[in-house]
Tab-separated table of C-alpha atoms in Angstrom:
chain	number	residue	atom	x	y	z
J	1	MET	CA	19.859	11.446	11.654
J	2	SER	CA	22.021	12.853	8.888
J	3	ILE	CA	21.715	11.506	5.348
J	4	GLU	CA	23.333	13.048	2.293
J	5	ALA	CA	22.464	12.861	-1.407
J	6	PRO	CA	22.605	10.747	-3.498
J	7	SER	CA	21.890	7.971	-0.964
J	8	HIS	CA	19.196	10.091	0.656
J	9	PRO	CA	15.771	8.684	-0.312
J	10	PHE	CA	14.318	12.205	-0.482
J	11	PHE	CA	16.366	13.609	-3.355
J	12	GLY	CA	15.596	13.613	-7.079
J	13	LEU	CA	12.418	12.212	-8.618
J	14	SER	CA	10.155	10.303	-6.253
J	15	ALA	CA	7.688	8.455	-8.484
J	16	PHE	CA	4.275	7.547	-7.075
J	17	PRO	CA	2.607	4.521	-8.718
J	18	LEU	CA	-0.948	3.296	-8.449
J	19	THR	CA	-1.739	0.342	-6.241
J	20	PRO	CA	-3.886	-1.802	-8.566
J	21	THR	CA	-6.511	-3.854	-6.738
J	22	ASP	CA	-9.540	-5.975	-7.487
J	23	ALA	CA	-13.083	-4.860	-6.653
J	24	SER	CA	-12.750	-6.093	-3.064
J	25	GLY	CA	-9.593	-4.085	-2.400
J	26	ARG	CA	-7.121	-6.961	-2.674
J	27	VAL	CA	-3.823	-5.749	-4.127
J	28	ASP	CA	-2.875	-7.072	-7.550
J	29	THR	CA	0.752	-7.770	-6.641
J	30	GLU	CA	1.670	-8.755	-10.208
J	31	GLY	CA	0.304	-5.488	-11.580
J	32	LEU	CA	2.051	-3.530	-8.869
J	33	SER	CA	5.313	-5.300	-9.597
J	34	ARG	CA	5.048	-4.340	-13.276
J	35	LEU	CA	4.752	-0.689	-12.278
J	36	VAL	CA	7.630	-0.946	-9.819
J	37	GLU	CA	9.869	-2.666	-12.375
J	38	ARG	CA	9.112	0.134	-14.843
J	39	LEU	CA	10.313	2.693	-12.285
J	40	CYS	CA	13.435	0.755	-11.375
J	41	ALA	CA	14.353	0.430	-15.045
J	42	ALA	CA	13.983	4.189	-15.492
J	43	LYS	CA	16.280	4.772	-12.488
J	44	VAL	CA	14.018	7.126	-10.578
J	45	GLY	CA	15.364	8.615	-7.365
J	46	SER	CA	12.857	6.741	-5.220
J	47	ILE	CA	9.490	5.005	-5.411
J	48	GLY	CA	6.696	6.566	-3.357
J	49	LEU	CA	4.564	3.542	-2.558
J	50	LEU	CA	1.136	3.959	-0.946
J	51	GLY	CA	0.918	7.700	-1.343
J	52	SER	CA	-2.338	9.398	-2.304
J	53	THR	CA	-1.937	8.033	-5.841
J	54	GLY	CA	-1.377	4.623	-4.262
J	55	THR	CA	-4.797	4.927	-2.533
J	56	TYR	CA	-3.415	4.014	0.889
J	57	ALA	CA	-6.500	5.401	2.629
J	58	TYR	CA	-8.698	2.820	0.881
J	59	LEU	CA	-6.631	-0.249	1.803
J	60	THR	CA	-6.675	-2.438	4.879
J	61	ARG	CA	-3.590	-2.810	7.011
J	62	GLU	CA	-3.088	-6.314	5.618
J	63	GLU	CA	-3.258	-5.165	2.005
J	64	ARG	CA	-0.901	-2.302	2.646
J	65	ARG	CA	1.641	-4.744	4.007
J	66	ARG	CA	1.149	-7.074	1.013
J	67	ALA	CA	1.829	-4.115	-1.295
J	68	VAL	CA	5.067	-3.242	0.509
J	69	GLU	CA	6.244	-6.853	0.494
J	70	ALA	CA	5.589	-7.197	-3.249
J	71	ALA	CA	7.253	-3.901	-4.093
J	72	ALA	CA	10.280	-4.572	-1.878
J	73	GLU	CA	10.791	-7.974	-3.466
J	74	CYS	CA	10.640	-6.437	-6.943
J	75	VAL	CA	12.911	-3.499	-6.074
J	76	ASN	CA	15.508	-5.737	-4.417
J	77	GLY	CA	17.557	-2.768	-3.272
J	78	ARG	CA	17.818	-1.051	-6.670
J	79	VAL	CA	15.823	2.071	-5.736
J	80	PRO	CA	14.862	3.455	-2.310
J	81	LEU	CA	11.305	2.478	-1.383
J	82	VAL	CA	9.446	5.252	0.447
J	83	VAL	CA	6.191	4.005	1.970
J	84	GLY	CA	3.175	6.036	3.043
J	85	VAL	CA	2.000	5.198	6.562
J	86	GLY	CA	-0.792	7.706	7.154
J	87	ALA	CA	-3.756	6.629	9.266
J	88	LEU	CA	-6.573	8.279	11.190
J	89	ARG	CA	-5.365	7.113	14.611
J	90	THR	CA	-1.822	7.491	15.931
J	91	ASP	CA	-1.690	3.915	17.208
J	92	LYS	CA	-2.759	2.588	13.812
J	93	ALA	CA	-0.146	4.701	12.036
J	94	ILE	CA	2.483	3.263	14.377
J	95	GLU	CA	1.383	-0.281	13.518
J	96	ILE	CA	1.488	0.485	9.794
J	97	ALA	CA	4.931	2.091	10.107
J	98	ARG	CA	6.243	-0.998	11.870
J	99	ASP	CA	4.696	-3.193	9.180
J	100	ALA	CA	6.317	-1.145	6.415
J	101	GLU	CA	9.751	-1.340	8.013
J	102	ALA	CA	9.448	-5.099	8.552
J	103	ALA	CA	8.247	-5.602	4.960
J	104	GLY	CA	11.247	-3.859	3.395
J	105	ALA	CA	10.617	-0.094	3.277
J	106	ASP	CA	13.679	2.176	3.163
J	107	ALA	CA	11.918	5.333	4.368
J	108	LEU	CA	8.497	6.509	5.515
J	109	LEU	CA	6.119	9.258	4.419
J	110	MET	CA	3.063	10.338	6.407
J	111	ALA	CA	0.159	12.690	5.847
J	112	PRO	CA	-1.877	13.941	8.832
J	113	VAL	CA	-5.090	12.020	8.119
J	114	SER	CA	-7.951	13.411	10.205
J	115	TYR	CA	-11.704	13.803	10.528
J	116	THR	CA	-11.769	16.269	13.397
J	117	PRO	CA	-9.415	19.060	12.241
J	118	LEU	CA	-6.044	18.825	13.981
J	119	THR	CA	-4.299	21.621	15.804
J	120	GLN	CA	-0.618	22.287	15.161
J	121	ASP	CA	0.252	20.753	18.542
J	122	GLU	CA	-1.817	17.640	17.833
J	123	ALA	CA	-0.056	17.161	14.511
J	124	PHE	CA	3.329	17.535	16.212
J	125	GLU	CA	2.506	14.868	18.786
J	126	HIS	CA	1.197	12.559	16.068
J	127	TYR	CA	4.438	12.827	14.081
J	128	ARG	CA	6.604	12.592	17.178
J	129	ALA	CA	4.877	9.380	18.259
J	130	VAL	CA	5.019	7.660	14.869
J	131	SER	CA	8.512	8.762	13.829
J	132	THR	CA	10.067	7.497	17.056
J	133	GLU	CA	8.681	3.985	16.533
J	134	SER	CA	10.856	3.230	13.498
J	135	ALA	CA	14.542	3.405	12.656
J	136	LEU	CA	13.738	4.639	9.130
J	137	PRO	CA	14.110	8.226	7.878
J	138	PHE	CA	10.812	10.054	7.778
J	139	CYS	CA	9.199	12.623	5.460
J	140	VAL	CA	6.390	14.989	6.451
J	141	TYR	CA	3.636	14.909	3.825
J	142	ASN	CA	2.144	18.400	3.615
J	143	ASN	CA	-0.854	17.826	1.351
J	144	PRO	CA	-3.646	20.248	2.328
J	145	GLY	CA	-5.595	19.492	-0.843
J	146	THR	CA	-6.547	16.078	0.548
J	147	THR	CA	-5.972	16.383	4.308
J	148	HIS	CA	-7.277	19.945	4.781
J	149	PHE	CA	-4.402	20.520	7.199
J	150	THR	CA	-1.613	23.014	6.561
J	151	PHE	CA	1.716	22.869	8.348
J	152	GLY	CA	2.766	26.202	9.786
J	153	LEU	CA	6.419	27.191	9.547
J	154	ASP	CA	6.780	26.947	13.327
J	155	LEU	CA	5.457	23.380	13.241
J	156	LEU	CA	7.865	22.368	10.477
J	157	GLU	CA	10.723	23.839	12.478
J	158	ARG	CA	9.685	21.831	15.543
J	159	LEU	CA	9.342	18.655	13.504
J	160	SER	CA	12.764	19.145	11.928
J	161	ARG	CA	14.304	18.816	15.398
J	162	LEU	CA	12.984	15.264	15.740
J	163	PRO	CA	15.834	12.880	14.883
J	164	ALA	CA	14.016	10.738	12.315
J	165	ILE	CA	12.308	13.551	10.382
J	166	VAL	CA	14.626	14.586	7.551
J	167	ALA	CA	12.353	15.787	4.718
J	168	VAL	CA	9.130	17.531	3.826
J	169	LYS	CA	6.905	17.144	0.782
J	170	MET	CA	5.325	20.541	0.102
J	171	PRO	CA	2.441	21.739	-2.065
J	172	MET	CA	3.180	24.450	-4.596
J	173	PRO	CA	3.705	27.804	-2.838
J	174	VAL	CA	1.063	30.489	-3.126
J	175	GLY	CA	2.100	32.791	-5.943
J	176	GLY	CA	4.647	30.274	-7.225
J	177	ASP	CA	7.567	31.712	-5.231
J	178	PHE	CA	9.573	28.498	-4.921
J	179	ALA	CA	12.869	30.280	-4.368
J	180	GLY	CA	11.498	32.410	-1.566
J	181	GLU	CA	9.868	29.505	0.218
J	182	LEU	CA	12.954	27.317	-0.170
J	183	SER	CA	15.092	30.067	1.327
J	184	THR	CA	12.777	30.396	4.312
J	185	LEU	CA	12.525	26.655	4.920
J	186	ARG	CA	16.301	26.232	4.718
J	187	GLU	CA	16.822	29.088	7.116
J	188	ARG	CA	14.425	27.632	9.677
J	189	THR	CA	14.918	23.862	9.173
J	190	ASP	CA	17.451	21.348	7.904
J	191	LEU	CA	14.828	19.344	6.016
J	192	ALA	CA	15.252	18.160	2.435
J	193	VAL	CA	12.513	20.091	0.634
J	194	GLY	CA	10.504	18.603	-2.208
J	195	TYR	CA	7.317	19.617	-4.001
J	196	SER	CA	4.356	17.978	-5.719
J	197	ALA	CA	1.837	18.857	-8.498
J	198	ASP	CA	3.471	17.894	-11.795
J	199	TRP	CA	2.765	21.163	-13.571
J	200	GLY	CA	5.094	22.886	-11.089
J	201	MET	CA	8.057	20.529	-11.378
J	202	LYS	CA	10.103	22.624	-13.804
J	203	ASP	CA	9.890	25.750	-11.670
J	204	ALA	CA	10.497	23.879	-8.409
J	205	MET	CA	13.636	22.178	-9.684
J	206	LEU	CA	14.993	25.293	-11.400
J	207	ALA	CA	14.589	27.053	-8.050
J	208	GLY	CA	16.725	24.388	-6.390
J	209	ALA	CA	14.268	22.019	-4.721
J	210	ASP	CA	15.863	18.830	-3.423
J	211	ALA	CA	13.139	16.522	-4.735
J	212	PHE	CA	9.939	16.309	-6.693
J	213	TYR	CA	7.120	13.926	-5.793
J	214	SER	CA	5.452	13.049	-9.070
J	215	VAL	CA	2.151	11.379	-9.861
J	216	LEU	CA	2.911	11.204	-13.579
J	217	GLY	CA	6.392	9.888	-12.836
J	218	GLY	CA	4.733	6.852	-11.281
J	219	ILE	CA	3.607	5.605	-14.678
J	220	LEU	CA	5.566	7.642	-17.270
J	221	PRO	CA	8.926	8.151	-15.569
J	222	ASP	CA	11.040	8.842	-18.657
J	223	PRO	CA	9.474	12.150	-19.790
J	224	VAL	CA	9.307	13.377	-16.201
J	225	LEU	CA	12.963	12.508	-15.641
J	226	ALA	CA	13.901	14.345	-18.831
J	227	ILE	CA	12.356	17.569	-17.499
J	228	MET	CA	13.952	17.092	-14.091
J	229	ARG	CA	17.421	16.511	-15.501
J	230	ALA	CA	17.225	19.586	-17.705
J	231	ALA	CA	16.071	21.691	-14.749
J	232	GLN	CA	18.737	20.296	-12.425
J	233	ALA	CA	21.352	21.182	-15.057
J	234	GLY	CA	20.038	24.746	-15.117
J	235	ASP	CA	18.922	24.443	-18.747
J	236	GLU	CA	15.839	26.614	-18.482
J	237	HIS	CA	15.134	26.588	-22.228
J	238	GLU	CA	15.176	22.795	-22.573
J	239	ALA	CA	13.263	22.278	-19.346
J	240	GLY	CA	10.616	24.705	-20.578
J	241	ARG	CA	10.374	23.065	-23.988
J	242	LEU	CA	9.829	19.639	-22.470
J	243	ASP	CA	7.475	21.002	-19.825
J	244	ASP	CA	5.250	22.492	-22.522
J	245	LEU	CA	4.665	18.961	-23.831
J	246	LEU	CA	3.518	17.905	-20.374
J	247	GLN	CA	0.936	20.634	-19.895
J	248	PRO	CA	-2.003	19.096	-21.834
J	249	LEU	CA	-1.849	16.048	-19.566
J	250	CYS	CA	-1.501	18.251	-16.503
J	251	SER	CA	-4.676	20.025	-17.609
J	252	THR	CA	-6.525	16.716	-17.417
J	253	PHE	CA	-5.148	16.258	-13.874
J	254	LYS	CA	-6.740	19.570	-12.942
J	255	SER	CA	-10.025	18.772	-14.704
J	256	PHE	CA	-10.550	15.163	-13.645
J	257	GLY	CA	-8.183	14.561	-10.738
J	258	SER	CA	-4.781	12.959	-11.260
J	259	LEU	CA	-5.856	9.661	-9.700
J	260	ARG	CA	-8.609	9.059	-12.256
J	261	VAL	CA	-6.234	9.974	-15.076
J	262	MET	CA	-3.646	7.502	-13.817
J	263	TYR	CA	-6.115	4.637	-14.105
J	264	VAL	CA	-6.724	5.557	-17.755
J	265	LEU	CA	-2.972	5.546	-18.442
J	266	TYR	CA	-2.436	2.266	-16.601
J	267	GLU	CA	-4.801	0.492	-18.966
J	268	ALA	CA	-3.799	2.444	-22.093
J	269	LEU	CA	-0.141	1.462	-21.613
J	270	GLY	CA	-1.083	-2.216	-21.433
J	271	LEU	CA	0.044	-2.571	-17.820
J	272	GLY	CA	-3.180	-4.179	-16.663
J	273	ARG	CA	-6.783	-3.464	-15.790
J	274	ALA	CA	-7.888	-1.778	-12.595
J	275	GLU	CA	-10.527	0.654	-11.439
J	276	PRO	CA	-10.275	3.285	-8.716
J	277	PRO	CA	-11.681	2.289	-5.327
J	278	ARG	CA	-15.355	3.123	-4.870
J	279	PRO	CA	-16.907	5.584	-4.424
J	280	ILE	CA	-14.424	7.029	-6.985
J	281	LEU	CA	-15.678	6.223	-10.466
J	282	PRO	CA	-13.693	5.671	-13.687
J	283	LEU	CA	-13.764	8.484	-16.231
J	284	ASP	CA	-16.518	8.464	-18.833
J	285	ALA	CA	-15.752	7.767	-22.491
J	286	ALA	CA	-15.365	11.403	-23.527
J	287	SER	CA	-13.011	12.213	-20.649
J	288	HIS	CA	-11.075	8.992	-21.271
J	289	ALA	CA	-10.525	10.051	-24.878
J	290	GLU	CA	-9.370	13.500	-23.755
J	291	VAL	CA	-6.699	11.934	-21.556
J	292	LEU	CA	-5.427	9.803	-24.433
J	293	ARG	CA	-5.165	12.856	-26.684
J	294	ALA	CA	-3.319	14.754	-23.972
J	295	VAL	CA	-0.680	12.080	-23.524
J	296	GLU	CA	0.210	11.927	-27.243
J	297	PRO	CA	2.797	14.772	-27.137
J	298	LEU	CA	4.832	12.851	-24.545
J	299	SER	CA	5.598	10.107	-27.065
J	300	VAL	CA	8.252	12.361	-28.616
J	301	MET	CA	10.072	12.413	-25.266
J	302	GLY	CA	10.572	8.648	-25.185
């Protein structure tokens, strides 16, 4: 499968919204549609539905499909819809991938969810099985912070030979050497390479990453896009100036977890009311206030 930018769903800013639900885990499709419309209006590169920020691991198969259907109806072809299909069992991930494709997804993203730690060969077979069950392009979700699994370079090279697998979402490299890691990955694979962790976006894009997978972009796309565009244009000074405004909020991500912070912003922006799925608890009053102070500098970015 060969897909080129800009039609490629794994280029530019991939914005990851919350999936608002009620206390029983039923998706608030109206609230989700408000978030999706916000991202379409901002003209993000893609929408990363049901990623870690979208709490896919806490939703039933039925609710995941309802979320995709609602988002696809709202998007209506304006922005590529990339849907997370991670699941503990391979057969369940296959079912969820089929559901996502039938419900209107444009591409798929999968993390190696596990309880018993996976070997590199087990992860390969898992991805091979799921990626061959859909006609959609597929992104490997390398997120060791939540999955406790790290993709070796040999495994990524093997996966890149599978026809459907065209991209990888990477964590920030140890030591911050984006350019070095990008060079190695491009030498060994033909995958579109993107990164996550918002405080690293400026450096990743200045180094030439193909995409950035942004938590903050899922609710405040405009300031994130401003940094990305400056970095893509090679304007290091402007990208740095804008990135400095982002850092107080990124500090709250590190202190409280980006998911909890996103729920504060969702309510503060008047988009609706929702709480994280239990056992995750909302932030206390003092932490809530800290998040609101941290987001104030972004108002100057529009």
